[in-house]
Amino acid sequence: MSDAEVTVPASARGYAKGRARREQIVTTAAEVYADVGYHGASLREIAKRAGISHVGLHYYFPSREALLAAVLERRDREDTARLAPKEYSPRSAVRHLVDLADHNARHPGIVELYARLAAEAFAGDHPAHQYFTDHYRTTRAYVHRALGELAEQGALRAGVDPRVAAAGFVALMDGLQVQWLTSPDEVDMAAVLRSYLEQLLKEPSA
């Protein structure tokens, strides 16, 4: 049987179509958020721009928060693809997060959305709760691994606990975003993160 004669099952075609439609909605939502902000973006407007009914959009995303979480998840994937080091090393890993802070400073819209949703999502029944649970766990583990390897190399200052320092680093990243949103001309997120790392390391890393 030639490739041209291969028939794709209807179920597979339906799955691919549904996945493509979901990605289209997420793309459209990100564009609307960028245009009018999270509060100015209604699901009806997003559905209209995506060429889907309001009911149809609810089939994929039952709430505004669930759709926003999907936008943030895509942002994580794109940031990783765009900024992650091509060759891993513990120093390049922490430098990646400093670069990410510098990148975020040029995209205030998504930073505002992230900060707003993070403040709301601590409740277990919030649609974005699992996203942030996984996001923080993964980020802490990423930083912990890098600092742990630096400790094994003798690069950390005496008394620095990699696990505690990793949690502090993640907390600093998020706290800086809030400060930067309120005072963008006074807070340099990347510079503060570099300073924090210099306090952890025997030699500057970024």
C-alpha atoms as a printed R data frame, in Angstrom:
    type eleno elety resid chain resno       x      y      z
1   ATOM     1    CA   MET     A     1   0.000  0.000  0.000
2   ATOM     2    CA   SER     A     2   1.414  3.403 -0.979
3   ATOM     3    CA   ASP     A     3   1.518  6.414  1.328
4   ATOM     4    CA   ALA     A     4  -1.244  7.984 -0.728
5   ATOM     5    CA   GLU     A     5  -3.506  5.023  0.023
6   ATOM     6    CA   VAL     A     6  -3.045  5.167  3.779
7   ATOM     7    CA   THR     A     7  -6.261  6.266  5.445
8   ATOM     8    CA   VAL     A     8  -6.052  8.207  8.688
9   ATOM     9    CA   PRO     A     9  -8.725  7.042 11.144
10  ATOM    10    CA   ALA     A    10 -11.539  9.500 11.749
11  ATOM    11    CA   SER     A    11 -10.729  9.498 15.470
12  ATOM    12    CA   ALA     A    12  -7.147 10.560 14.761
13  ATOM    13    CA   ARG     A    13  -8.294 13.293 12.391
14  ATOM    14    CA   GLY     A    14 -10.752 14.517 14.996
15  ATOM    15    CA   TYR     A    15  -8.061 14.588 17.675
16  ATOM    16    CA   ALA     A    16  -5.659 16.522 15.435
17  ATOM    17    CA   LYS     A    17  -8.388 18.989 14.494
18  ATOM    18    CA   GLY     A    18  -9.336 19.513 18.137
19  ATOM    19    CA   ARG     A    19  -5.725 20.026 19.144
20  ATOM    20    CA   ALA     A    20  -5.217 22.541 16.340
21  ATOM    21    CA   ARG     A    21  -8.348 24.428 17.363
22  ATOM    22    CA   ARG     A    22  -7.189 24.520 20.992
23  ATOM    23    CA   GLU     A    23  -3.820 25.951 19.940
24  ATOM    24    CA   GLN     A    24  -5.598 28.509 17.758
25  ATOM    25    CA   ILE     A    25  -7.655 29.655 20.749
26  ATOM    26    CA   VAL     A    26  -4.537 29.977 22.922
27  ATOM    27    CA   THR     A    27  -2.786 31.992 20.220
28  ATOM    28    CA   THR     A    28  -5.776 34.270 19.849
29  ATOM    29    CA   ALA     A    29  -6.109 34.714 23.609
30  ATOM    30    CA   ALA     A    30  -2.463 35.757 23.896
31  ATOM    31    CA   GLU     A    31  -3.014 38.334 21.152
32  ATOM    32    CA   VAL     A    32  -6.149 39.706 22.822
33  ATOM    33    CA   TYR     A    33  -4.426 39.894 26.218
34  ATOM    34    CA   ALA     A    34  -1.592 41.820 24.583
35  ATOM    35    CA   ASP     A    35  -4.063 44.227 22.976
36  ATOM    36    CA   VAL     A    36  -6.434 44.959 25.852
37  ATOM    37    CA   GLY     A    37  -5.021 43.256 28.963
38  ATOM    38    CA   TYR     A    38  -6.458 40.357 30.928
39  ATOM    39    CA   HIS     A    39  -9.359 42.270 32.458
40  ATOM    40    CA   GLY     A    40 -10.330 43.803 29.157
41  ATOM    41    CA   ALA     A    41 -10.404 40.445 27.391
42  ATOM    42    CA   SER     A    42 -13.720 38.627 27.416
43  ATOM    43    CA   LEU     A    43 -14.164 35.035 26.322
44  ATOM    44    CA   ARG     A    44 -16.731 36.243 23.796
45  ATOM    45    CA   GLU     A    45 -14.201 38.565 22.163
46  ATOM    46    CA   ILE     A    46 -11.559 35.809 22.105
47  ATOM    47    CA   ALA     A    47 -14.070 33.381 20.592
48  ATOM    48    CA   LYS     A    48 -15.044 35.949 17.952
49  ATOM    49    CA   ARG     A    49 -11.443 36.570 16.914
50  ATOM    50    CA   ALA     A    50 -10.741 32.832 16.866
51  ATOM    51    CA   GLY     A    51 -13.735 32.211 14.615
52  ATOM    52    CA   ILE     A    52 -15.474 29.943 17.102
53  ATOM    53    CA   SER     A    53 -18.714 30.210 19.035
54  ATOM    54    CA   HIS     A    54 -18.733 31.203 22.691
55  ATOM    55    CA   VAL     A    55 -20.119 27.766 23.555
56  ATOM    56    CA   GLY     A    56 -17.435 26.143 21.434
57  ATOM    57    CA   LEU     A    57 -14.692 27.992 23.275
58  ATOM    58    CA   HIS     A    58 -16.122 26.821 26.606
59  ATOM    59    CA   TYR     A    59 -15.786 23.249 25.354
60  ATOM    60    CA   TYR     A    60 -11.995 23.671 25.327
61  ATOM    61    CA   PHE     A    61 -11.643 26.156 28.187
62  ATOM    62    CA   PRO     A    62 -14.428 26.256 30.800
63  ATOM    63    CA   SER     A    63 -13.197 29.494 32.400
64  ATOM    64    CA   ARG     A    64 -11.077 32.591 31.780
65  ATOM    65    CA   GLU     A    65  -8.551 31.298 34.309
66  ATOM    66    CA   ALA     A    66  -8.160 27.953 32.543
67  ATOM    67    CA   LEU     A    67  -7.488 29.715 29.250
68  ATOM    68    CA   LEU     A    68  -4.982 32.053 30.878
69  ATOM    69    CA   ALA     A    69  -3.174 29.086 32.430
70  ATOM    70    CA   ALA     A    70  -2.864 27.568 28.946
71  ATOM    71    CA   VAL     A    71  -1.372 30.826 27.664
72  ATOM    72    CA   LEU     A    72   1.177 30.756 30.494
73  ATOM    73    CA   GLU     A    73   2.046 27.105 29.848
74  ATOM    74    CA   ARG     A    74   2.778 27.951 26.229
75  ATOM    75    CA   ARG     A    75   4.896 30.887 27.387
76  ATOM    76    CA   ASP     A    76   6.964 28.483 29.498
77  ATOM    77    CA   ARG     A    77   7.521 26.198 26.520
78  ATOM    78    CA   GLU     A    78   8.457 29.062 24.226
79  ATOM    79    CA   ASP     A    79  10.790 30.633 26.797
80  ATOM    80    CA   THR     A    80  12.554 27.312 27.250
81  ATOM    81    CA   ALA     A    81  12.949 26.827 23.505
82  ATOM    82    CA   ARG     A    82  14.130 30.420 22.994
83  ATOM    83    CA   LEU     A    83  16.434 30.977 25.962
84  ATOM    84    CA   ALA     A    84  17.501 27.631 27.435
85  ATOM    85    CA   PRO     A    85  21.236 26.911 27.060
86  ATOM    86    CA   LYS     A    86  22.091 24.589 24.175
87  ATOM    87    CA   GLU     A    87  24.613 22.784 26.363
88  ATOM    88    CA   TYR     A    88  23.742 22.336 30.022
89  ATOM    89    CA   SER     A    89  26.066 23.361 32.813
90  ATOM    90    CA   PRO     A    90  25.104 24.530 36.304
91  ATOM    91    CA   ARG     A    91  26.335 28.048 35.576
92  ATOM    92    CA   SER     A    92  24.515 28.244 32.257
93  ATOM    93    CA   ALA     A    93  21.351 27.007 33.995
94  ATOM    94    CA   VAL     A    94  21.229 29.865 36.488
95  ATOM    95    CA   ARG     A    95  22.344 32.317 33.807
96  ATOM    96    CA   HIS     A    96  19.344 31.180 31.769
97  ATOM    97    CA   LEU     A    97  16.982 32.396 34.498
98  ATOM    98    CA   VAL     A    98  18.717 35.767 34.632
99  ATOM    99    CA   ASP     A    99  18.328 36.006 30.856
100 ATOM   100    CA   LEU     A   100  14.660 35.109 31.275
101 ATOM   101    CA   ALA     A   101  14.176 38.003 33.705
102 ATOM   102    CA   ASP     A   102  15.799 40.341 31.176
103 ATOM   103    CA   HIS     A   103  13.499 38.985 28.454
104 ATOM   104    CA   ASN     A   104  10.423 39.454 30.645
105 ATOM   105    CA   ALA     A   105  11.310 43.093 31.198
106 ATOM   106    CA   ARG     A   106  10.593 43.632 27.499
107 ATOM   107    CA   HIS     A   107   7.197 41.908 27.688
108 ATOM   108    CA   PRO     A   108   5.213 43.549 30.503
109 ATOM   109    CA   GLY     A   109   1.859 42.200 29.371
110 ATOM   110    CA   ILE     A   110   2.621 38.552 30.031
111 ATOM   111    CA   VAL     A   111   4.419 39.432 33.289
112 ATOM   112    CA   GLU     A   112   1.307 41.209 34.536
113 ATOM   113    CA   LEU     A   113  -0.889 38.248 33.626
114 ATOM   114    CA   TYR     A   114   1.458 35.829 35.369
115 ATOM   115    CA   ALA     A   115   1.676 37.907 38.543
116 ATOM   116    CA   ARG     A   116  -2.072 38.423 38.720
117 ATOM   117    CA   LEU     A   117  -2.901 34.767 38.252
118 ATOM   118    CA   ALA     A   118  -0.214 33.593 40.683
119 ATOM   119    CA   ALA     A   119  -1.799 35.681 43.434
120 ATOM   120    CA   GLU     A   120  -5.191 34.097 42.805
121 ATOM   121    CA   ALA     A   121  -4.181 30.500 42.201
122 ATOM   122    CA   PHE     A   122  -3.086 29.459 45.694
123 ATOM   123    CA   ALA     A   123  -6.602 28.086 46.338
124 ATOM   124    CA   GLY     A   124  -6.780 24.398 45.566
125 ATOM   125    CA   ASP     A   125  -9.948 24.714 43.505
126 ATOM   126    CA   HIS     A   126  -8.601 27.487 41.271
127 ATOM   127    CA   PRO     A   127  -8.307 26.408 37.593
128 ATOM   128    CA   ALA     A   128  -4.661 27.508 37.465
129 ATOM   129    CA   HIS     A   129  -3.676 25.968 40.812
130 ATOM   130    CA   GLN     A   130  -2.100 22.851 39.296
131 ATOM   131    CA   TYR     A   131  -0.193 24.892 36.747
132 ATOM   132    CA   PHE     A   132   1.490 26.955 39.458
133 ATOM   133    CA   THR     A   133   2.067 23.928 41.695
134 ATOM   134    CA   ASP     A   134   3.906 22.208 38.864
135 ATOM   135    CA   HIS     A   135   5.626 25.396 37.698
136 ATOM   136    CA   TYR     A   136   7.110 26.206 41.095
137 ATOM   137    CA   ARG     A   137   8.089 22.612 41.803
138 ATOM   138    CA   THR     A   138   9.849 22.307 38.450
139 ATOM   139    CA   THR     A   139  11.611 25.668 38.751
140 ATOM   140    CA   ARG     A   140  12.807 24.978 42.304
141 ATOM   141    CA   ALA     A   141  14.127 21.594 41.199
142 ATOM   142    CA   TYR     A   142  15.911 23.205 38.237
143 ATOM   143    CA   VAL     A   143  17.662 25.782 40.428
144 ATOM   144    CA   HIS     A   144  18.347 23.240 43.187
145 ATOM   145    CA   ARG     A   145  20.038 20.918 40.717
146 ATOM   146    CA   ALA     A   146  22.244 23.715 39.381
147 ATOM   147    CA   LEU     A   147  23.224 25.013 42.826
148 ATOM   148    CA   GLY     A   148  23.784 21.479 44.095
149 ATOM   149    CA   GLU     A   149  26.198 20.787 41.255
150 ATOM   150    CA   LEU     A   150  27.959 24.075 41.905
151 ATOM   151    CA   ALA     A   151  28.289 23.073 45.553
152 ATOM   152    CA   GLU     A   152  29.890 19.781 44.496
153 ATOM   153    CA   GLN     A   153  32.340 21.796 42.407
154 ATOM   154    CA   GLY     A   154  33.192 23.917 45.449
155 ATOM   155    CA   ALA     A   155  31.757 27.020 43.786
156 ATOM   156    CA   LEU     A   156  29.204 27.967 46.481
157 ATOM   157    CA   ARG     A   157  30.113 30.070 49.475
158 ATOM   158    CA   ALA     A   158  30.370 28.309 52.807
159 ATOM   159    CA   GLY     A   159  27.050 27.788 54.573
160 ATOM   160    CA   VAL     A   160  24.845 28.052 51.459
161 ATOM   161    CA   ASP     A   161  22.177 25.322 51.415
162 ATOM   162    CA   PRO     A   162  21.326 24.661 47.731
163 ATOM   163    CA   ARG     A   163  17.720 23.695 48.469
164 ATOM   164    CA   VAL     A   164  17.027 26.751 50.612
165 ATOM   165    CA   ALA     A   165  18.847 29.035 48.172
166 ATOM   166    CA   ALA     A   166  16.829 27.620 45.258
167 ATOM   167    CA   ALA     A   167  13.539 28.399 46.984
168 ATOM   168    CA   GLY     A   168  14.825 31.891 47.751
169 ATOM   169    CA   PHE     A   169  15.850 32.430 44.146
170 ATOM   170    CA   VAL     A   170  12.397 31.481 42.828
171 ATOM   171    CA   ALA     A   171  10.705 33.681 45.420
172 ATOM   172    CA   LEU     A   172  12.971 36.563 44.437
173 ATOM   173    CA   MET     A   173  12.142 36.120 40.760
174 ATOM   174    CA   ASP     A   174   8.405 36.362 41.390
175 ATOM   175    CA   GLY     A   175   8.658 39.149 43.942
176 ATOM   176    CA   LEU     A   176  10.801 41.191 41.592
177 ATOM   177    CA   GLN     A   177   8.153 40.923 38.898
178 ATOM   178    CA   VAL     A   178   5.587 42.556 41.185
179 ATOM   179    CA   GLN     A   179   8.003 45.320 42.168
180 ATOM   180    CA   TRP     A   180   8.982 45.861 38.545
181 ATOM   181    CA   LEU     A   181   5.342 46.117 37.446
182 ATOM   182    CA   THR     A   182   4.744 48.898 39.979
183 ATOM   183    CA   SER     A   183   8.113 50.669 39.494
184 ATOM   184    CA   PRO     A   184   9.643 49.612 36.167
185 ATOM   185    CA   ASP     A   185  12.054 52.533 36.100
186 ATOM   186    CA   GLU     A   186  13.433 51.724 39.543
187 ATOM   187    CA   VAL     A   187  13.740 47.925 39.508
188 ATOM   188    CA   ASP     A   188  16.137 46.009 37.268
189 ATOM   189    CA   MET     A   189  15.085 42.385 37.673
190 ATOM   190    CA   ALA     A   190  18.077 40.843 35.938
191 ATOM   191    CA   ALA     A   191  20.557 42.987 37.897
192 ATOM   192    CA   VAL     A   192  19.028 42.026 41.247
193 ATOM   193    CA   LEU     A   193  19.115 38.327 40.352
194 ATOM   194    CA   ARG     A   194  22.765 38.625 39.332
195 ATOM   195    CA   SER     A   195  23.532 40.265 42.656
196 ATOM   196    CA   TYR     A   196  21.788 37.453 44.529
197 ATOM   197    CA   LEU     A   197  23.790 34.840 42.644
198 ATOM   198    CA   GLU     A   198  27.024 36.662 43.384
199 ATOM   199    CA   GLN     A   199  26.191 36.405 47.066
200 ATOM   200    CA   LEU     A   200  25.799 32.635 46.698
201 ATOM   201    CA   LEU     A   201  28.858 31.952 44.562
202 ATOM   202    CA   LYS     A   202  32.524 32.323 45.267
203 ATOM   203    CA   GLU     A   203  32.843 33.866 41.801
204 ATOM   204    CA   PRO     A   204  30.240 35.778 39.754
205 ATOM   205    CA   SER     A   205  28.229 33.494 37.443
206 ATOM   206    CA   ALA     A   206  26.288 35.860 35.248
